[in-house]
Amino acid sequence: MRRVSIIIVAILFIFVVISLGCIEKSETSTSTSKARSTSLTPAPPSIPTTSSFNFPEDASPVGNLSLELKAPSCVLGRFNVMVTITNVGNNTVLILKPINMITLHFRLYSENGSEVKYLGPVPTYLPLKDQDAVVLRAEESLKKTITLDTHFWRAENGTYILVALYDTRDVKAETSRPVWRGMLKTNVSVTFGCS
């Protein structure tokens, strides 16, 4: 009698399991675990998409650019300069932004042509990324204002040549699209010691 009741309980248990779909769930979980195990295989390294930065397909690392520098003629202490990078060519160019002491450098020369020693801060940086790049279409310009200080150079009062260099030749950049590489140079005359 005891065997019969064990058999009946086992049959009832199997019937309940089948009617509740537990066997199907078990099979589903098996196939799910297989799907999970395949997703655990290493994925190839992700490459940033250009869509998040809206780089157009025609953005090129090749183009004709010009650099302009505007500065006050007389300065004392801190002063602002403005650099303008203009795409003077016909195609769309992808460039690195003008970042002081990274892609944009300033040199000071006396009237006789000797360079005045720079004593200002020199930042360290990680490689530039997509957010450090900008698209310039034909005839578009990018303006950037930089604050300089006469104390950055060991210079007496007098007239000097302030040179701006936009130089991306050796700048480390990990961008999803190639950027313009080259150097642009311009200068203005500025007098230190004016009030």
Short mmCIF file of C-alpha atoms in Angstrom, two decimals:
data_model
loop_
_atom_site.label_atom_id
_atom_site.label_comp_id
_atom_site.label_asym_id
_atom_site.label_seq_id
_atom_site.Cartn_x
_atom_site.Cartn_y
_atom_site.Cartn_z
CA MET A 1 0.00 0.00 0.00
CA ARG A 2 2.84 2.28 0.83
CA ARG A 3 4.37 1.71 -2.63
CA VAL A 4 1.11 2.57 -4.29
CA SER A 5 0.84 5.87 -2.42
CA ILE A 6 4.46 6.75 -3.33
CA ILE A 7 3.71 6.00 -6.99
CA ILE A 8 0.53 8.08 -6.87
CA VAL A 9 2.40 11.02 -5.25
CA ALA A 10 5.15 10.75 -7.89
CA ILE A 11 2.59 10.70 -10.72
CA LEU A 12 0.78 13.68 -9.21
CA PHE A 13 4.08 15.51 -8.84
CA ILE A 14 4.99 14.88 -12.50
CA PHE A 15 1.50 15.94 -13.57
CA VAL A 16 1.76 19.20 -11.57
CA VAL A 17 5.23 19.91 -12.96
CA ILE A 18 4.06 19.39 -16.55
CA SER A 19 0.86 21.42 -16.09
CA LEU A 20 2.73 24.37 -14.55
CA GLY A 21 5.26 24.42 -17.38
CA CYS A 22 8.26 23.88 -15.14
CA ILE A 23 9.84 21.57 -17.67
CA GLU A 24 9.54 24.21 -20.37
CA LYS A 25 11.02 26.76 -18.00
CA SER A 26 13.88 24.42 -17.36
CA GLU A 27 14.51 24.07 -21.09
CA THR A 28 14.21 27.85 -21.54
CA SER A 29 16.69 28.49 -18.79
CA THR A 30 19.06 26.01 -20.41
CA SER A 31 18.88 27.82 -23.73
CA THR A 32 19.18 31.15 -21.93
CA SER A 33 22.32 30.04 -20.16
CA LYS A 34 23.74 28.98 -23.51
CA ALA A 35 22.98 32.44 -24.87
CA ARG A 36 24.66 33.98 -21.85
CA SER A 37 27.73 31.83 -22.23
CA THR A 38 28.13 32.93 -25.83
CA SER A 39 27.85 36.58 -24.77
CA LEU A 40 30.70 36.05 -22.31
CA THR A 41 33.17 35.61 -25.13
CA PRO A 42 35.35 38.71 -25.38
CA ALA A 43 33.88 41.35 -27.65
CA PRO A 44 36.15 43.29 -29.98
CA PRO A 45 37.26 46.64 -28.55
CA SER A 46 34.62 49.26 -29.08
CA ILE A 47 35.39 52.12 -31.42
CA PRO A 48 33.71 55.44 -30.62
CA THR A 49 30.99 56.19 -33.10
CA THR A 50 31.22 59.40 -35.05
CA SER A 51 27.48 59.95 -34.73
CA SER A 52 27.83 61.02 -31.10
CA PHE A 53 30.07 63.86 -32.28
CA ASN A 54 28.27 64.43 -35.59
CA PHE A 55 31.40 64.28 -37.72
CA PRO A 56 30.16 64.46 -41.31
CA GLU A 57 31.30 61.82 -43.77
CA ASP A 58 33.15 64.42 -45.86
CA ALA A 59 35.26 65.65 -42.90
CA SER A 60 38.86 65.21 -44.00
CA PRO A 61 42.28 65.45 -42.36
CA VAL A 62 43.43 67.38 -45.45
CA GLY A 63 42.72 71.06 -45.98
CA ASN A 64 43.98 74.61 -46.24
CA LEU A 65 43.83 76.55 -42.99
CA SER A 66 44.91 80.02 -41.92
CA LEU A 67 45.71 81.42 -38.47
CA GLU A 68 45.07 84.95 -37.25
CA LEU A 69 46.17 86.51 -33.94
CA LYS A 70 44.72 89.63 -32.32
CA ALA A 71 46.26 91.19 -29.20
CA PRO A 72 46.25 94.59 -27.53
CA SER A 73 49.12 96.78 -28.71
CA CYS A 74 50.04 97.72 -25.12
CA VAL A 75 49.77 95.37 -22.14
CA LEU A 76 50.53 95.27 -18.44
CA GLY A 77 50.04 92.05 -16.47
CA ARG A 78 47.22 89.79 -17.69
CA PHE A 79 45.87 90.30 -21.21
CA ASN A 80 43.62 88.48 -23.66
CA VAL A 81 44.56 87.41 -27.16
CA MET A 82 42.25 85.93 -29.76
CA VAL A 83 43.28 83.31 -32.27
CA THR A 84 41.14 82.49 -35.30
CA ILE A 85 41.59 79.36 -37.40
CA THR A 86 39.84 79.62 -40.77
CA ASN A 87 39.25 76.96 -43.39
CA VAL A 88 40.37 78.79 -46.54
CA GLY A 89 40.00 75.69 -48.74
CA ASN A 90 36.99 74.16 -50.46
CA ASN A 91 36.62 70.93 -48.46
CA THR A 92 35.44 70.14 -44.92
CA VAL A 93 38.32 69.66 -42.48
CA LEU A 94 38.42 67.94 -39.08
CA ILE A 95 40.84 69.75 -36.74
CA LEU A 96 41.88 69.60 -33.11
CA LYS A 97 40.66 72.54 -31.06
CA PRO A 98 43.19 75.26 -30.21
CA ILE A 99 44.12 74.36 -26.62
CA ASN A 100 46.73 76.52 -24.90
CA MET A 101 50.08 74.78 -24.45
CA ILE A 102 48.81 71.63 -26.21
CA THR A 103 47.87 72.52 -29.78
CA LEU A 104 48.39 76.27 -29.37
CA HIS A 105 51.69 77.79 -28.26
CA PHE A 106 52.93 81.34 -27.79
CA ARG A 107 56.51 82.56 -28.20
CA LEU A 108 57.88 86.01 -27.46
CA TYR A 109 60.78 87.56 -29.39
CA SER A 110 62.65 90.79 -28.80
CA GLU A 111 62.99 93.29 -31.63
CA ASN A 112 66.45 91.88 -32.44
CA GLY A 113 64.92 88.40 -32.97
CA SER A 114 66.09 86.58 -29.82
CA GLU A 115 63.50 84.47 -28.04
CA VAL A 116 62.49 85.53 -24.53
CA LYS A 117 62.47 82.65 -22.04
CA TYR A 118 59.00 81.37 -21.12
CA LEU A 119 58.40 80.87 -17.38
CA GLY A 120 54.65 80.20 -17.35
CA PRO A 121 52.73 77.03 -16.54
CA VAL A 122 53.01 73.96 -18.77
CA PRO A 123 50.03 71.60 -18.43
CA THR A 124 50.12 67.84 -18.77
CA TYR A 125 47.34 66.09 -20.62
CA LEU A 126 45.98 62.77 -21.76
CA PRO A 127 45.63 62.05 -25.47
CA LEU A 128 42.99 64.24 -27.08
CA LYS A 129 39.65 62.57 -27.91
CA ASP A 130 36.68 63.20 -30.22
CA GLN A 131 35.37 65.96 -27.96
CA ASP A 132 38.64 67.84 -28.60
CA ALA A 133 38.03 67.92 -32.36
CA VAL A 134 35.85 70.24 -34.43
CA VAL A 135 34.64 70.35 -38.02
CA LEU A 136 35.41 73.39 -40.18
CA ARG A 137 33.51 73.65 -43.44
CA ALA A 138 34.80 75.83 -46.28
CA GLU A 139 35.20 79.46 -45.14
CA GLU A 140 34.18 78.65 -41.53
CA SER A 141 36.28 79.96 -38.64
CA LEU A 142 36.94 78.90 -35.07
CA LYS A 143 37.80 81.65 -32.56
CA LYS A 144 39.46 81.09 -29.19
CA THR A 145 40.35 83.66 -26.53
CA ILE A 146 43.38 82.91 -24.37
CA THR A 147 44.54 84.83 -21.29
CA LEU A 148 48.29 85.43 -21.15
CA ASP A 149 50.39 87.26 -18.58
CA THR A 150 53.45 89.42 -19.11
CA HIS A 151 54.93 87.59 -16.10
CA PHE A 152 55.03 84.38 -18.15
CA TRP A 153 58.21 85.71 -19.76
CA ARG A 154 61.34 87.22 -18.30
CA ALA A 155 60.91 90.46 -20.21
CA GLU A 156 61.49 94.11 -19.44
CA ASN A 157 59.16 96.83 -20.63
CA GLY A 158 59.43 97.30 -24.36
CA THR A 159 58.12 96.17 -27.73
CA TYR A 160 58.13 92.49 -28.65
CA ILE A 161 56.86 90.14 -31.33
CA LEU A 162 54.26 87.72 -29.96
CA VAL A 163 54.10 84.57 -32.10
CA ALA A 164 51.18 82.14 -32.08
CA LEU A 165 51.77 78.56 -33.26
CA TYR A 166 48.92 76.16 -33.93
CA ASP A 167 50.84 72.90 -34.11
CA THR A 168 49.19 69.46 -34.20
CA ARG A 169 52.03 67.48 -35.79
CA ASP A 170 53.07 65.58 -32.65
CA VAL A 171 49.97 65.96 -30.47
CA LYS A 172 48.68 62.62 -29.18
CA ALA A 173 45.10 62.13 -30.32
CA GLU A 174 42.84 59.08 -30.18
CA THR A 175 39.96 60.26 -32.34
CA SER A 176 37.54 58.10 -34.30
CA ARG A 177 38.38 60.00 -37.50
CA PRO A 178 41.79 61.29 -38.67
CA VAL A 179 42.42 64.97 -37.92
CA TRP A 180 44.41 67.67 -39.73
CA ARG A 181 48.12 67.53 -38.93
CA GLY A 182 50.40 70.48 -39.52
CA MET A 183 51.59 73.82 -38.20
CA LEU A 184 50.29 77.38 -38.67
CA LYS A 185 52.19 80.44 -37.51
CA THR A 186 51.36 84.14 -37.16
CA ASN A 187 52.52 87.09 -35.07
CA VAL A 188 51.69 90.57 -33.81
CA SER A 189 53.66 93.40 -32.24
CA VAL A 190 52.94 94.04 -28.56
CA THR A 191 54.43 96.48 -26.05
CA PHE A 192 54.92 95.39 -22.45
CA GLY A 193 54.65 98.04 -19.72
CA CYS A 194 51.71 100.12 -20.96
CA SER A 195 48.99 101.02 -18.49
#
